[in-house]
Amino acid sequence: DAGVTQSPTHLIKTRGQQVTLRCSPKSGHDTVSWYQQALGQGPQFIFQYYEEEERQRGNFPDRFSGHQFPNYSSELNVNALLLGDSALYLCASSFGRGFSPLHFGNGTRLTVT
Amino acid sequence: AQTVTQSQPEMSVQEAETVTLSCTYDTSESNYYLFWYKQPPSRQMILVIRQEAYKQQNATENRFSVNFQKAAKSFSLKISDSQLGDTAMYFCAFMTLNYNTNAGKSTFGDGTTLTVKP
């Protein structure tokens, strides 16, 4: 049973560039949420996708955008990268909406120089 | 504002002993779920235990149990018979719903690093 997979594992980008992170949900899951985890802090909610639409968004600027595909996989795009965007980006999948528990991937470590 | 406070940045416990991790939270919502997640050095966040806010009975999952005090907005985690594999960062979180979209949003604390010593 495949869990949540994220790619790439690590990424180094330059300030001002754009980046795309990818996530495949756990088998049987149809909802994907993205979280940003800065070093030494807890994850911060970015947004959630269900049925290919953004259903809820956290306090992140429009530079952060996403997409969900018909196979439930998802992408997180960040434009005009800032040094402060350096973090671990976690994808979490769940089944349906509501209070479903989250299943996390191993994350993508993004470093912006 | 919705917040989670974990007042113990680091804790340690001897193998086979019992340890309690503290968590307080603040939300104006009346319907929510509470969670404890474990994040080992491998980075993957794993669900440890969850509690529905409407249930008075404290959740138990093998060696893990919680003490949920709704009025005090407190949700502590007790680990009994600690094992070396319990060494990890532990995050307390609560989930609320956007009632327009039924989408869940989790708010996390900054974690407690637990070290189990042999």
CSV table of C-alpha atoms in Angstrom, one decimal:
chain,number,residue,atom,x,y,z
A,1,ASP,CA,0.0,0.0,0.0
A,2,ALA,CA,1.8,3.1,-1.2
A,3,GLY,CA,1.9,6.0,1.2
A,4,VAL,CA,2.1,9.7,0.4
A,5,THR,CA,5.0,10.3,-2.0
A,6,GLN,CA,6.6,13.7,-2.6
A,7,SER,CA,9.2,14.9,-5.1
A,8,PRO,CA,11.8,16.1,-5.2
A,9,THR,CA,13.4,15.3,-1.8
A,10,HIS,CA,15.6,18.4,-1.8
A,11,LEU,CA,15.7,21.5,-3.9
A,12,ILE,CA,17.9,24.5,-4.0
A,13,LYS,CA,16.6,27.7,-5.8
A,14,THR,CA,17.7,31.3,-6.1
A,15,ARG,CA,15.7,34.2,-4.8
A,16,GLY,CA,13.2,35.3,-7.5
A,17,GLN,CA,12.9,32.0,-9.1
A,18,GLN,CA,9.8,29.8,-9.3
A,19,VAL,CA,9.5,26.2,-8.0
A,20,THR,CA,7.0,23.3,-8.4
A,21,LEU,CA,6.7,20.6,-5.8
A,22,ARG,CA,4.7,17.4,-6.4
A,23,CYS,CA,2.7,15.0,-4.3
A,24,SER,CA,0.9,11.7,-4.9
A,25,PRO,CA,-1.6,10.9,-2.1
A,26,LYS,CA,-1.9,7.6,-0.3
A,27,SER,CA,-3.9,5.0,-2.2
A,28,GLY,CA,-7.6,5.5,-1.7
A,29,HIS,CA,-7.2,9.2,-0.6
A,30,ASP,CA,-8.7,12.0,-2.6
A,31,THR,CA,-7.9,15.1,-0.6
A,32,VAL,CA,-4.5,16.8,-0.5
A,33,SER,CA,-3.3,19.5,1.9
A,34,TRP,CA,0.0,21.3,1.9
A,35,TYR,CA,1.9,22.6,4.9
A,36,GLN,CA,5.1,24.7,5.3
A,37,GLN,CA,7.4,23.7,8.2
A,38,ALA,CA,10.1,26.2,9.0
A,39,LEU,CA,13.1,24.9,10.9
A,40,GLY,CA,12.3,24.4,14.6
A,41,GLN,CA,8.6,25.1,14.1
A,42,GLY,CA,5.4,23.3,13.6
A,43,PRO,CA,3.7,22.9,10.2
A,44,GLN,CA,1.7,25.9,8.9
A,45,PHE,CA,-1.4,25.2,6.7
A,46,ILE,CA,-1.1,26.5,3.1
A,47,PHE,CA,-4.2,25.1,1.4
A,48,GLN,CA,-6.3,22.0,0.8
A,49,TYR,CA,-7.5,20.6,-2.5
A,50,TYR,CA,-10.5,18.3,-3.1
A,51,GLU,CA,-12.2,17.5,-6.4
A,52,GLU,CA,-9.5,19.6,-8.2
A,53,GLU,CA,-10.5,22.8,-6.4
A,54,GLU,CA,-8.9,24.8,-3.6
A,55,ARG,CA,-11.3,24.3,-0.6
A,56,GLN,CA,-9.5,26.3,2.1
A,57,ARG,CA,-6.5,28.5,2.3
A,58,GLY,CA,-4.2,29.5,5.1
A,59,ASN,CA,-2.4,32.9,5.6
A,60,PHE,CA,-0.1,32.6,2.6
A,61,PRO,CA,0.3,35.1,-0.2
A,62,ASP,CA,-0.9,34.6,-3.8
A,63,ARG,CA,2.7,33.6,-4.7
A,64,PHE,CA,1.7,30.2,-3.4
A,65,SER,CA,-0.6,28.4,-5.7
A,66,GLY,CA,-1.6,24.8,-6.3
A,67,HIS,CA,-3.3,22.3,-8.5
A,68,GLN,CA,-5.0,19.0,-8.1
A,69,PHE,CA,-5.2,16.5,-11.0
A,70,PRO,CA,-8.0,14.0,-11.8
A,71,ASN,CA,-5.8,11.2,-10.3
A,72,TYR,CA,-5.8,13.2,-7.0
A,73,SER,CA,-2.1,14.1,-7.2
A,74,SER,CA,-1.2,17.7,-6.5
A,75,GLU,CA,1.4,20.4,-7.2
A,76,LEU,CA,2.4,23.3,-5.1
A,77,ASN,CA,3.9,26.3,-7.0
A,78,VAL,CA,5.7,29.1,-5.4
A,79,ASN,CA,6.6,32.2,-7.5
A,80,ALA,CA,9.1,35.0,-6.9
A,81,LEU,CA,10.9,33.0,-4.2
A,82,LEU,CA,12.1,34.8,-1.0
A,83,LEU,CA,14.8,33.7,1.4
A,84,GLY,CA,12.0,33.2,3.9
A,85,ASP,CA,10.4,30.5,1.8
A,86,SER,CA,13.2,28.1,2.8
A,87,ALA,CA,11.4,25.3,4.7
A,88,LEU,CA,10.3,21.7,4.6
A,89,TYR,CA,7.1,21.5,2.5
A,90,LEU,CA,4.8,18.7,3.7
A,91,CYS,CA,2.0,17.1,1.7
A,92,ALA,CA,-0.7,15.3,3.6
A,93,SER,CA,-3.5,13.3,2.1
A,94,SER,CA,-6.8,12.2,3.6
A,95,PHE,CA,-10.1,10.6,2.5
A,96,GLY,CA,-12.9,13.0,1.8
A,97,ARG,CA,-13.4,16.2,3.7
A,98,GLY,CA,-14.3,16.8,7.3
A,99,PHE,CA,-12.2,15.6,10.2
A,100,SER,CA,-10.2,12.9,8.4
A,101,PRO,CA,-6.8,12.3,9.9
A,102,LEU,CA,-3.8,13.4,7.8
A,103,HIS,CA,-1.2,11.0,6.3
A,104,PHE,CA,2.0,12.9,5.6
A,105,GLY,CA,4.8,12.4,3.1
A,106,ASN,CA,8.4,12.8,3.9
A,107,GLY,CA,8.4,16.4,2.6
A,108,THR,CA,10.5,18.4,0.2
A,109,ARG,CA,13.3,20.5,1.7
A,110,LEU,CA,13.5,23.8,-0.2
A,111,THR,CA,16.5,26.0,0.2
A,112,VAL,CA,16.4,29.5,-1.3
A,113,THR,CA,19.7,31.3,-1.7
B,1,ALA,CA,-6.7,33.6,16.8
B,2,GLN,CA,-6.3,29.8,16.8
B,3,THR,CA,-3.1,28.7,18.6
B,4,VAL,CA,-1.4,25.7,20.0
B,5,THR,CA,1.2,26.0,22.8
B,6,GLN,CA,3.6,23.3,23.7
B,7,SER,CA,5.5,24.7,26.7
B,8,GLN,CA,8.2,22.0,26.8
B,9,PRO,CA,10.7,22.4,23.9
B,10,GLU,CA,12.7,19.3,25.1
B,11,MET,CA,12.1,16.4,27.4
B,12,SER,CA,13.9,13.2,28.2
B,13,VAL,CA,12.8,10.0,29.8
B,14,GLN,CA,14.5,6.7,30.8
B,15,GLU,CA,13.5,3.6,28.8
B,16,ALA,CA,10.4,1.9,30.3
B,17,GLU,CA,9.4,5.0,32.3
B,18,THR,CA,6.4,7.2,31.8
B,19,VAL,CA,6.4,10.7,30.4
B,20,THR,CA,3.7,13.3,29.8
B,21,LEU,CA,3.9,16.0,27.1
B,22,SER,CA,1.8,19.1,27.6
B,23,CYS,CA,-0.3,21.0,25.2
B,24,THR,CA,-2.8,23.9,25.5
B,25,TYR,CA,-4.8,25.3,22.6
B,26,ASP,CA,-7.1,28.2,21.9
B,27,THR,CA,-10.0,28.2,19.5
B,28,SER,CA,-13.5,29.7,19.4
B,29,GLU,CA,-14.8,26.7,17.6
B,30,SER,CA,-17.0,24.3,19.5
B,31,ASN,CA,-16.5,21.3,17.1
B,32,TYR,CA,-13.0,20.2,16.5
B,33,TYR,CA,-10.6,17.2,16.7
B,34,LEU,CA,-7.3,17.1,18.6
B,35,PHE,CA,-4.3,15.1,17.5
B,36,TRP,CA,-0.8,14.2,18.5
B,37,TYR,CA,1.7,13.5,15.7
B,38,LYS,CA,5.2,12.1,15.9
B,39,GLN,CA,8.0,13.2,13.6
B,40,PRO,CA,11.1,11.1,13.9
B,41,PRO,CA,14.4,12.2,12.3
B,42,SER,CA,13.3,10.5,9.1
B,43,ARG,CA,10.9,13.5,8.8
B,44,GLN,CA,7.6,11.6,8.1
B,45,MET,CA,4.9,12.9,10.4
B,46,ILE,CA,2.9,10.0,11.9
B,47,LEU,CA,-0.5,10.1,13.7
B,48,VAL,CA,-0.2,8.9,17.3
B,49,ILE,CA,-3.6,9.5,18.7
B,50,ARG,CA,-6.7,11.6,18.1
B,51,GLN,CA,-9.6,12.9,20.3
B,52,GLU,CA,-13.0,14.3,19.3
B,53,ALA,CA,-13.8,17.4,21.3
B,54,TYR,CA,-17.3,16.2,22.0
B,55,LYS,CA,-16.2,13.0,23.6
B,56,GLN,CA,-15.4,13.2,27.3
B,57,GLN,CA,-13.7,9.8,27.4
B,58,ASN,CA,-10.0,10.2,27.0
B,59,ALA,CA,-8.5,8.4,23.9
B,60,THR,CA,-6.1,5.5,24.4
B,61,GLU,CA,-3.9,3.8,21.8
B,62,ASN,CA,-1.7,1.0,23.2
B,63,ARG,CA,1.0,2.8,25.3
B,64,PHE,CA,-0.3,6.2,24.4
B,65,SER,CA,-3.1,8.0,26.2
B,66,VAL,CA,-4.4,11.6,26.5
B,67,ASN,CA,-5.7,13.7,29.2
B,68,PHE,CA,-8.3,16.0,27.6
B,69,GLN,CA,-9.6,18.9,29.7
B,70,LYS,CA,-12.0,20.8,27.4
B,71,ALA,CA,-12.8,23.6,29.7
B,72,ALA,CA,-9.1,24.3,30.3
B,73,LYS,CA,-8.3,23.7,26.6
B,74,SER,CA,-5.6,21.2,27.6
B,75,PHE,CA,-4.6,18.1,25.8
B,76,SER,CA,-1.6,16.3,27.2
B,77,LEU,CA,-0.1,13.0,25.9
B,78,LYS,CA,1.1,10.3,28.2
B,79,ILE,CA,3.6,7.7,26.9
B,80,SER,CA,3.9,4.6,29.1
B,81,ASP,CA,6.7,2.1,29.0
B,82,SER,CA,8.8,4.4,26.9
B,83,GLN,CA,10.8,2.8,24.1
B,84,LEU,CA,13.9,3.9,22.2
B,85,GLY,CA,11.8,4.1,19.1
B,86,ASP,CA,9.6,6.8,20.8
B,87,THR,CA,12.5,9.3,20.4
B,88,ALA,CA,11.1,12.0,18.1
B,89,MET,CA,9.5,15.4,17.9
B,90,TYR,CA,5.9,15.3,19.0
B,91,PHE,CA,3.4,17.9,17.7
B,92,CYS,CA,0.0,18.7,19.2
B,93,ALA,CA,-2.6,19.9,16.7
B,94,PHE,CA,-6.3,20.6,16.4
B,95,MET,CA,-8.4,20.5,13.3
B,96,THR,CA,-11.4,22.8,12.6
B,97,LEU,CA,-13.7,22.9,9.6
B,98,ASN,CA,-14.6,25.5,7.0
B,99,TYR,CA,-18.3,25.0,7.2
B,100,ASN,CA,-18.8,26.3,3.6
B,101,THR,CA,-16.5,23.8,2.0
B,102,ASN,CA,-16.3,21.2,4.8
B,103,ALA,CA,-12.5,21.4,4.4
B,104,GLY,CA,-10.4,20.7,7.4
B,105,LYS,CA,-7.5,22.9,8.6
B,106,SER,CA,-5.0,21.8,11.2
B,107,THR,CA,-3.2,24.1,13.5
B,108,PHE,CA,0.1,22.8,15.0
B,109,GLY,CA,2.2,23.7,18.0
B,110,ASP,CA,6.0,24.0,17.7
B,111,GLY,CA,6.6,20.6,19.0
B,112,THR,CA,8.4,18.9,21.9
B,113,THR,CA,11.6,17.0,21.3
B,114,LEU,CA,11.4,13.7,23.3
B,115,THR,CA,14.6,11.7,23.9
B,116,VAL,CA,14.3,8.2,25.4
B,117,LYS,CA,17.5,7.2,27.1
B,118,PRO,CA,18.6,3.6,27.4
